[in-house]
Amino acid sequence: MPKFSVNQLEPGMKLAKPVMAKNGMVMLGEGTELTEIWIERIQDMDIHTVFIDGPTVQTLSMEEALSALDERFALVEDKPYMKNIKKIVKQHIEGLYE
Amino acid sequence: MSNIDPKVLRHRVESINTLPTVPSVLKRLSAVIEKPRITIVEISAFISNDPALTTKVLKMVNSAIYGFPGRIASVSHATMLLGLNVIKGLLLGVSVFELMQKTMSGLYEHSLACAIASRVIAQKKGMKEPEEVSVAGLLHDIGKVILTLEFAKEYEAAMGEAQEKRISIFEAEKNQFNATHADVGSWLAEKWRFPRNLVEVIEFHHRPALAKNAPMEAAIVHMADLLARARGFGFAGENFVPEINPMAFELLKLSDQDIQDVLQEMEDNMESAEDLS
Ligand SMILES: [Fe+2]
Ligand SMILES: [Fe+2]
């Protein structure tokens, strides 16, 4: 889920996480569809960003992420259970690019 | 090669309340939480008297990391719900955040990812107090904070050695200090009068088979630490995934699906984690 500055919000966007006040209280629940009014209220709160539904843009390309993964596992490839753990992590990382 | 005597090292670590390198906020906190019979009321008052600390604690308990998103409005509610030890741990966690960013960039992300994974695994294993395991995950590498702070040059050398020889930071620390961040962390946890189980998890998170009182908790944090590294969240001294301790893995009996779930929860919650500072 991407993060948006409160100044970039548009009606119709859906909150991926609740909007919370500084003290941690939920002001708008997860899943709320933003309206002009809600956007105004959010901008009146002392917060800078909110999380909106949608895929997150990954900072690395998938190839870069997978080669970093290989490097991280370089010392333990053939230790017990590690092959399987790596396989699961690899699938997880590939899933981030779907 | 090291010329640091572990006894001297331990003594220095335990003098944290007077070390010039340690920021005063942490000294103050340390002096409070090490009190022998500190009550939940005193802790609650300590937090409430400090607005910045109050905000940080409430943000943390209301984050998905602790599993009570957006439901805790006051410090007193938080302390009653979570109990003395979890609150003490959490206070430390939020108080060393800036320090971690300064001394080892990425250590806080690593610790948060480990805390999240610890909670999820603890819940899957039906542990009675998943928040306690989560706090153990948050603090498991706290020894690195004091080592990097007080022995910056030596720690720099340890990280260099780890990278050059392609060994774990844990092994490099042994060469440099005759002790590891796990030892240092357990000395601190003892000084701060954390329960035996938490001390043990910190001490044995790299050798979970040695944990006699809390083998399950130690196995959970061991696995959580490994998964945080495997996914590549944060930085903890070098970039290698350690090998899993087979006994711990067999004790945990996690299915492939369980591991996928842990990774997914880490993923979802780490995105908002930077807002916790
Ligand atoms: Fe560690
Ligand atoms: Fe770690």
Short mmCIF file of C-alpha atoms and ligand atoms in Angstrom, two decimals:
data_model
loop_
_atom_site.label_atom_id
_atom_site.label_comp_id
_atom_site.label_asym_id
_atom_site.label_seq_id
_atom_site.Cartn_x
_atom_site.Cartn_y
_atom_site.Cartn_z
CA MET A 1 0.00 0.00 0.00
CA PRO A 2 1.49 3.34 -0.99
CA LYS A 3 1.82 6.28 1.35
CA PHE A 4 0.43 9.65 0.26
CA SER A 5 1.10 13.11 1.56
CA VAL A 6 -2.13 14.60 2.94
CA ASN A 7 -1.93 17.20 0.16
CA GLN A 8 -2.09 14.58 -2.58
CA LEU A 9 -5.32 12.92 -1.45
CA GLU A 10 -8.26 12.64 -3.82
CA PRO A 11 -11.88 11.67 -3.28
CA GLY A 12 -12.47 7.98 -3.92
CA MET A 13 -9.16 6.80 -2.49
CA LYS A 14 -9.51 4.13 0.18
CA LEU A 15 -7.59 4.13 3.46
CA ALA A 16 -5.32 1.10 3.75
CA LYS A 17 -4.64 1.87 7.41
CA PRO A 18 -6.65 3.82 9.95
CA VAL A 19 -5.89 7.51 10.29
CA MET A 20 -4.74 8.07 13.85
CA ALA A 21 -4.38 11.19 15.94
CA LYS A 22 -1.07 11.89 17.65
CA ASN A 23 -2.29 10.11 20.76
CA GLY A 24 -2.98 6.93 18.82
CA MET A 25 -6.77 7.22 18.66
CA VAL A 26 -8.42 6.09 15.45
CA MET A 27 -10.05 9.04 13.70
CA LEU A 28 -10.99 7.25 10.46
CA GLY A 29 -11.07 3.49 10.12
CA GLU A 30 -9.24 1.29 7.65
CA GLY A 31 -11.20 0.91 4.41
CA THR A 32 -12.85 4.35 4.62
CA GLU A 33 -13.44 5.84 1.19
CA LEU A 34 -12.21 9.42 1.18
CA THR A 35 -14.59 12.27 0.40
CA GLU A 36 -13.85 15.98 0.07
CA ILE A 37 -14.93 16.43 3.68
CA TRP A 38 -12.75 13.65 5.04
CA ILE A 39 -9.76 14.97 3.13
CA GLU A 40 -10.30 18.41 4.62
CA ARG A 41 -10.51 16.95 8.13
CA ILE A 42 -7.35 14.94 7.59
CA GLN A 43 -5.55 18.04 6.41
CA ASP A 44 -6.67 19.80 9.58
CA MET A 45 -5.04 17.12 11.71
CA ASP A 46 -1.40 17.27 12.67
CA ILE A 47 -0.34 14.40 10.39
CA HIS A 48 1.63 14.36 7.17
CA THR A 49 0.92 11.09 5.40
CA VAL A 50 -1.72 8.37 5.17
CA PHE A 51 -1.71 4.88 3.66
CA ILE A 52 -3.92 4.29 0.63
CA ASP A 53 -5.03 0.96 -0.86
CA GLY A 54 -3.03 -0.28 -3.82
CA PRO A 55 0.23 -2.00 -4.62
CA THR A 56 3.41 -0.61 -3.10
CA VAL A 57 6.09 0.50 -5.48
CA GLN A 58 9.22 -1.54 -4.72
CA THR A 59 12.47 0.39 -4.62
CA LEU A 60 14.53 -2.47 -6.09
CA SER A 61 13.82 -4.29 -9.34
CA MET A 62 12.90 -7.95 -8.87
CA GLU A 63 16.26 -9.04 -10.31
CA GLU A 64 18.12 -6.84 -7.83
CA ALA A 65 15.99 -8.07 -4.94
CA LEU A 66 16.58 -11.71 -5.85
CA SER A 67 20.32 -11.35 -6.27
CA ALA A 68 20.50 -9.59 -2.89
CA LEU A 69 18.58 -12.58 -1.51
CA ASP A 70 21.14 -14.99 -2.97
CA GLU A 71 23.93 -12.97 -1.40
CA ARG A 72 22.22 -12.99 2.00
CA PHE A 73 21.87 -16.77 1.93
CA ALA A 74 25.35 -17.37 0.50
CA LEU A 75 26.83 -18.85 3.69
CA VAL A 76 23.98 -21.15 4.63
CA GLU A 77 22.61 -22.58 1.36
CA ASP A 78 23.28 -26.19 2.32
CA LYS A 79 22.61 -26.06 6.06
CA PRO A 80 19.61 -28.04 7.33
CA TYR A 81 16.22 -26.53 6.50
CA MET A 82 17.76 -23.44 4.93
CA LYS A 83 17.00 -24.40 1.34
CA ASN A 84 13.32 -24.58 2.13
CA ILE A 85 13.31 -21.32 4.12
CA LYS A 86 15.03 -19.58 1.24
CA LYS A 87 12.51 -20.98 -1.21
CA ILE A 88 9.62 -19.55 0.84
CA VAL A 89 11.29 -16.14 1.17
CA LYS A 90 12.00 -16.12 -2.55
CA GLN A 91 8.36 -16.81 -3.36
CA HIS A 92 7.37 -14.07 -0.97
CA ILE A 93 9.66 -11.54 -2.64
CA GLU A 94 8.47 -12.54 -6.13
CA GLY A 95 4.92 -12.04 -4.86
CA LEU A 96 5.70 -8.38 -4.13
CA TYR A 97 6.09 -7.75 -7.87
CA GLU A 98 2.80 -9.31 -9.05
CA MET B 1 42.56 -9.57 18.35
CA SER B 2 40.88 -8.50 21.49
CA ASN B 3 42.49 -7.16 24.58
CA ILE B 4 39.25 -6.37 26.37
CA ASP B 5 38.73 -8.30 29.58
CA PRO B 6 35.09 -9.49 29.72
CA LYS B 7 34.90 -8.53 33.39
CA VAL B 8 35.91 -4.99 32.57
CA LEU B 9 33.51 -4.96 29.66
CA ARG B 10 30.66 -6.11 31.87
CA HIS B 11 31.44 -3.53 34.49
CA ARG B 12 31.46 -0.78 31.91
CA VAL B 13 28.17 -1.92 30.42
CA GLU B 14 26.58 -2.02 33.86
CA SER B 15 27.70 1.55 34.52
CA ILE B 16 25.37 2.70 31.77
CA ASN B 17 23.74 5.27 34.07
CA THR B 18 27.00 7.21 34.30
CA LEU B 19 28.62 6.67 30.90
CA PRO B 20 29.24 9.99 29.13
CA THR B 21 28.35 8.47 25.76
CA VAL B 22 24.85 7.53 26.92
CA PRO B 23 22.21 10.22 26.34
CA SER B 24 20.52 11.55 29.47
CA VAL B 25 17.06 10.34 28.43
CA LEU B 26 18.27 6.77 28.47
CA LYS B 27 20.13 7.23 31.75
CA ARG B 28 17.01 8.58 33.37
CA LEU B 29 14.94 5.71 32.07
CA SER B 30 17.56 3.18 33.09
CA ALA B 31 17.60 4.53 36.64
CA VAL B 32 13.82 4.21 36.83
CA ILE B 33 13.41 0.72 35.44
CA GLU B 34 16.20 -0.80 37.51
CA LYS B 35 14.42 0.07 40.77
CA PRO B 36 13.76 -3.14 42.67
CA ARG B 37 10.10 -2.66 43.43
CA ILE B 38 8.93 -0.23 40.84
CA THR B 39 5.15 -0.36 40.47
CA ILE B 40 2.96 -0.07 37.44
CA VAL B 41 1.69 3.23 38.85
CA GLU B 42 5.18 4.75 39.06
CA ILE B 43 6.00 3.67 35.51
CA SER B 44 2.74 5.06 34.28
CA ALA B 45 3.45 8.40 36.00
CA PHE B 46 6.98 8.50 34.59
CA ILE B 47 5.60 8.17 31.07
CA SER B 48 2.69 10.54 31.54
CA ASN B 49 4.96 13.30 32.82
CA ASP B 50 6.77 13.34 29.51
CA PRO B 51 4.53 14.28 26.57
CA ALA B 52 7.00 13.16 23.90
CA LEU B 53 7.40 9.79 25.56
CA THR B 54 3.64 9.46 25.98
CA THR B 55 3.10 10.00 22.27
CA LYS B 56 5.77 7.46 21.36
CA VAL B 57 4.43 4.81 23.71
CA LEU B 58 0.83 5.26 22.60
CA LYS B 59 1.82 5.13 18.95
CA MET B 60 3.74 1.95 19.55
CA VAL B 61 1.01 0.16 21.50
CA ASN B 62 -1.58 1.24 18.96
CA SER B 63 0.48 0.00 16.04
CA ALA B 64 -0.10 -3.39 14.52
CA ILE B 65 3.15 -4.51 16.15
CA TYR B 66 1.36 -5.00 19.43
CA GLY B 67 -1.92 -6.19 18.05
CA PHE B 68 -4.14 -3.53 19.62
CA PRO B 69 -4.40 -1.11 16.70
CA GLY B 70 -6.02 2.16 17.67
CA ARG B 71 -7.67 0.92 20.83
CA ILE B 72 -5.52 2.31 23.61
CA ALA B 73 -6.17 5.93 24.51
CA SER B 74 -4.17 6.43 27.69
CA VAL B 75 -0.91 5.44 29.26
CA SER B 76 -2.68 3.97 32.28
CA HIS B 77 -4.84 1.82 30.01
CA ALA B 78 -1.72 0.66 28.16
CA THR B 79 0.15 -0.26 31.33
CA MET B 80 -2.82 -2.16 32.74
CA LEU B 81 -3.34 -4.05 29.52
CA LEU B 82 0.28 -4.91 28.83
CA GLY B 83 1.75 -5.25 32.29
CA LEU B 84 4.93 -4.00 33.88
CA ASN B 85 7.51 -5.95 31.92
CA VAL B 86 6.07 -5.30 28.49
CA ILE B 87 5.78 -1.59 29.27
CA LYS B 88 9.35 -1.43 30.58
CA GLY B 89 10.57 -3.15 27.42
CA LEU B 90 8.53 -0.92 25.20
CA LEU B 91 9.83 2.19 26.92
CA LEU B 92 13.34 1.05 26.27
CA GLY B 93 12.49 0.22 22.68
CA VAL B 94 11.10 3.66 21.92
CA SER B 95 13.88 5.37 23.87
CA VAL B 96 16.77 3.72 22.06
CA PHE B 97 15.22 4.32 18.65
CA GLU B 98 17.12 7.50 17.86
CA LEU B 99 20.26 6.03 19.32
CA MET B 100 19.97 3.02 17.03
CA GLN B 101 19.57 5.27 14.01
CA LYS B 102 22.74 7.05 15.02
CA THR B 103 24.99 4.17 15.97
CA MET B 104 23.86 1.47 13.52
CA SER B 105 21.57 2.66 10.78
CA GLY B 106 18.96 -0.03 10.13
CA LEU B 107 19.12 -1.69 13.53
CA TYR B 108 15.76 -0.25 14.52
CA GLU B 109 14.05 -1.61 11.39
CA HIS B 110 15.69 -4.96 12.04
CA SER B 111 14.44 -4.91 15.64
CA LEU B 112 10.91 -3.89 14.65
CA ALA B 113 10.70 -6.58 11.98
CA CYS B 114 11.91 -9.11 14.56
CA ALA B 115 9.30 -7.88 17.08
CA ILE B 116 6.51 -8.26 14.54
CA ALA B 117 7.64 -11.73 13.48
CA SER B 118 8.03 -12.76 17.13
CA ARG B 119 4.48 -11.74 17.93
CA VAL B 120 3.04 -13.56 14.92
CA ILE B 121 4.94 -16.78 15.66
CA ALA B 122 4.03 -16.55 19.36
CA GLN B 123 0.36 -16.26 18.42
CA LYS B 124 0.62 -19.21 16.05
CA LYS B 125 2.17 -21.25 18.83
CA GLY B 126 -0.63 -20.24 21.21
CA MET B 127 1.72 -18.56 23.69
CA LYS B 128 -0.11 -16.98 26.63
CA GLU B 129 1.56 -13.58 26.33
CA PRO B 130 2.54 -12.86 22.73
CA GLU B 131 3.33 -9.24 23.66
CA GLU B 132 6.10 -10.41 25.96
CA VAL B 133 7.68 -12.40 23.18
CA SER B 134 7.27 -9.42 20.89
CA VAL B 135 9.13 -7.19 23.36
CA ALA B 136 11.89 -9.78 23.58
CA GLY B 137 12.12 -9.53 19.78
CA LEU B 138 12.24 -5.74 19.96
CA LEU B 139 15.10 -5.80 22.48
CA HIS B 140 17.02 -8.89 21.36
CA ASP B 141 19.92 -6.89 19.85
CA ILE B 142 20.00 -4.11 22.44
CA GLY B 143 23.54 -5.17 23.32
CA LYS B 144 24.61 -3.78 19.94
CA VAL B 145 23.40 -0.32 20.92
CA ILE B 146 25.66 -0.07 23.93
CA LEU B 147 28.59 -1.71 22.15
CA THR B 148 28.43 0.65 19.18
CA LEU B 149 27.96 3.59 21.51
CA GLU B 150 30.68 2.88 24.02
CA PHE B 151 33.15 1.00 21.79
CA ALA B 152 32.57 2.68 18.45
CA LYS B 153 36.06 2.00 17.09
CA GLU B 154 36.18 -1.65 18.10
CA TYR B 155 32.70 -2.24 16.77
CA GLU B 156 33.60 -0.62 13.48
CA ALA B 157 36.50 -3.08 13.31
CA ALA B 158 34.19 -6.01 14.08
CA MET B 159 31.85 -5.02 11.25
CA GLY B 160 34.82 -4.65 8.94
CA GLU B 161 36.08 -8.08 9.89
CA ALA B 162 32.64 -9.65 9.38
CA GLN B 163 32.41 -8.22 5.90
CA GLU B 164 35.96 -9.04 4.91
CA LYS B 165 36.06 -12.61 6.20
CA ARG B 166 32.38 -13.25 5.42
CA ILE B 167 31.56 -14.28 8.97
CA SER B 168 28.64 -13.27 11.18
CA ILE B 169 28.86 -10.16 13.31
CA PHE B 170 28.31 -12.49 16.29
CA GLU B 171 31.61 -14.28 15.50
CA ALA B 172 33.41 -11.02 14.77
CA GLU B 173 32.28 -9.61 18.11
CA LYS B 174 33.81 -12.60 19.89
CA ASN B 175 37.15 -11.83 18.26
CA GLN B 176 36.91 -8.17 19.11
CA PHE B 177 35.40 -8.24 22.61
CA ASN B 178 35.70 -11.82 23.95
CA ALA B 179 31.94 -11.43 24.35
CA THR B 180 28.95 -10.77 22.13
CA HIS B 181 25.99 -8.40 21.93
CA ALA B 182 23.92 -11.28 23.33
CA ASP B 183 26.01 -11.29 26.52
CA VAL B 184 25.94 -7.52 26.77
CA GLY B 185 22.17 -7.44 26.22
CA SER B 186 21.59 -10.04 28.93
CA TRP B 187 23.72 -8.10 31.43
CA LEU B 188 21.62 -5.03 30.78
CA ALA B 189 18.34 -6.94 30.97
CA GLU B 190 19.43 -8.33 34.32
CA LYS B 191 20.42 -4.93 35.56
CA TRP B 192 17.00 -3.62 34.52
CA ARG B 193 15.36 -6.46 36.41
CA PHE B 194 13.58 -8.01 33.51
CA PRO B 195 12.13 -11.47 34.15
CA ARG B 196 14.43 -14.47 33.82
CA ASN B 197 12.74 -15.55 30.57
CA LEU B 198 13.46 -12.29 28.82
CA VAL B 199 17.06 -12.25 29.99
CA GLU B 200 17.44 -15.76 28.65
CA VAL B 201 15.93 -14.99 25.26
CA ILE B 202 18.34 -12.09 24.81
CA GLU B 203 21.28 -14.15 25.99
CA PHE B 204 20.54 -17.16 23.80
CA HIS B 205 18.83 -15.78 20.71
CA HIS B 206 21.79 -17.05 18.66
CA ARG B 207 22.06 -20.34 20.60
CA PRO B 208 18.45 -21.13 21.47
CA ALA B 209 19.19 -24.72 22.44
CA LEU B 210 20.86 -23.41 25.61
CA ALA B 211 17.74 -21.66 26.90
CA LYS B 212 16.59 -23.78 29.83
CA ASN B 213 13.67 -21.75 31.16
CA ALA B 214 12.28 -20.31 27.96
CA PRO B 215 13.22 -22.64 25.09
CA MET B 216 10.11 -21.80 23.09
CA GLU B 217 10.51 -18.02 23.44
CA ALA B 218 14.19 -18.27 22.53
CA ALA B 219 13.37 -20.40 19.48
CA ILE B 220 10.72 -17.91 18.39
CA VAL B 221 13.03 -14.89 18.56
CA HIS B 222 15.83 -16.90 16.91
CA MET B 223 13.51 -17.67 13.99
CA ALA B 224 12.07 -14.14 13.89
CA ASP B 225 15.58 -12.65 13.75
CA LEU B 226 16.47 -15.00 10.91
CA LEU B 227 13.31 -14.16 8.93
CA ALA B 228 13.83 -10.41 9.34
CA ARG B 229 17.32 -10.86 7.92
CA ALA B 230 16.14 -13.26 5.22
CA ARG B 231 13.60 -10.73 3.96
CA GLY B 232 16.24 -8.01 4.15
CA PHE B 233 14.55 -5.64 6.60
CA GLY B 234 17.00 -3.29 8.25
CA PHE B 235 20.64 -3.93 9.07
CA ALA B 236 22.14 -5.75 12.05
CA GLY B 237 25.91 -5.63 11.52
CA GLU B 238 26.33 -7.58 8.28
CA ASN B 239 23.96 -8.86 5.63
CA PHE B 240 24.17 -12.62 6.09
CA VAL B 241 21.27 -14.83 7.08
CA PRO B 242 22.47 -17.04 9.94
CA GLU B 243 21.79 -20.77 9.85
CA ILE B 244 18.75 -21.96 11.73
CA ASN B 245 19.38 -23.95 14.86
CA PRO B 246 17.84 -27.34 13.91
CA MET B 247 16.59 -28.04 17.44
CA ALA B 248 14.82 -24.70 17.58
CA PHE B 249 13.31 -25.26 14.15
CA GLU B 250 12.04 -28.68 15.17
CA LEU B 251 10.62 -27.29 18.40
CA LEU B 252 8.72 -24.60 16.50
CA LYS B 253 7.22 -26.99 13.92
CA LEU B 254 6.25 -24.17 11.57
CA SER B 255 4.60 -25.19 8.32
CA ASP B 256 5.57 -23.50 5.05
CA GLN B 257 2.27 -21.67 5.24
CA ASP B 258 3.11 -20.40 8.75
CA ILE B 259 6.40 -18.98 7.50
CA GLN B 260 4.64 -17.33 4.55
CA ASP B 261 2.16 -15.77 6.98
CA VAL B 262 4.94 -14.38 9.16
CA LEU B 263 6.64 -12.82 6.13
CA GLN B 264 3.37 -11.29 4.98
CA GLU B 265 2.63 -9.76 8.40
CA MET B 266 6.13 -8.32 8.56
CA GLU B 267 5.65 -6.88 5.08
CA ASP B 268 2.30 -5.26 5.89
CA ASN B 269 3.41 -3.80 9.18
CA MET B 270 6.89 -2.60 8.28
CA GLU B 271 5.42 -0.13 5.80
CA SER B 272 3.92 1.92 8.57
CA ALA B 273 6.75 1.28 11.01
CA GLU B 274 8.72 4.38 10.09
CA ASP B 275 5.88 6.42 11.52
CA LEU B 276 6.64 5.05 14.96
CA SER B 277 9.69 7.12 15.65
FE FE C 1 21.57 -10.86 17.59
FE FE C 2 19.14 -9.61 15.36
#
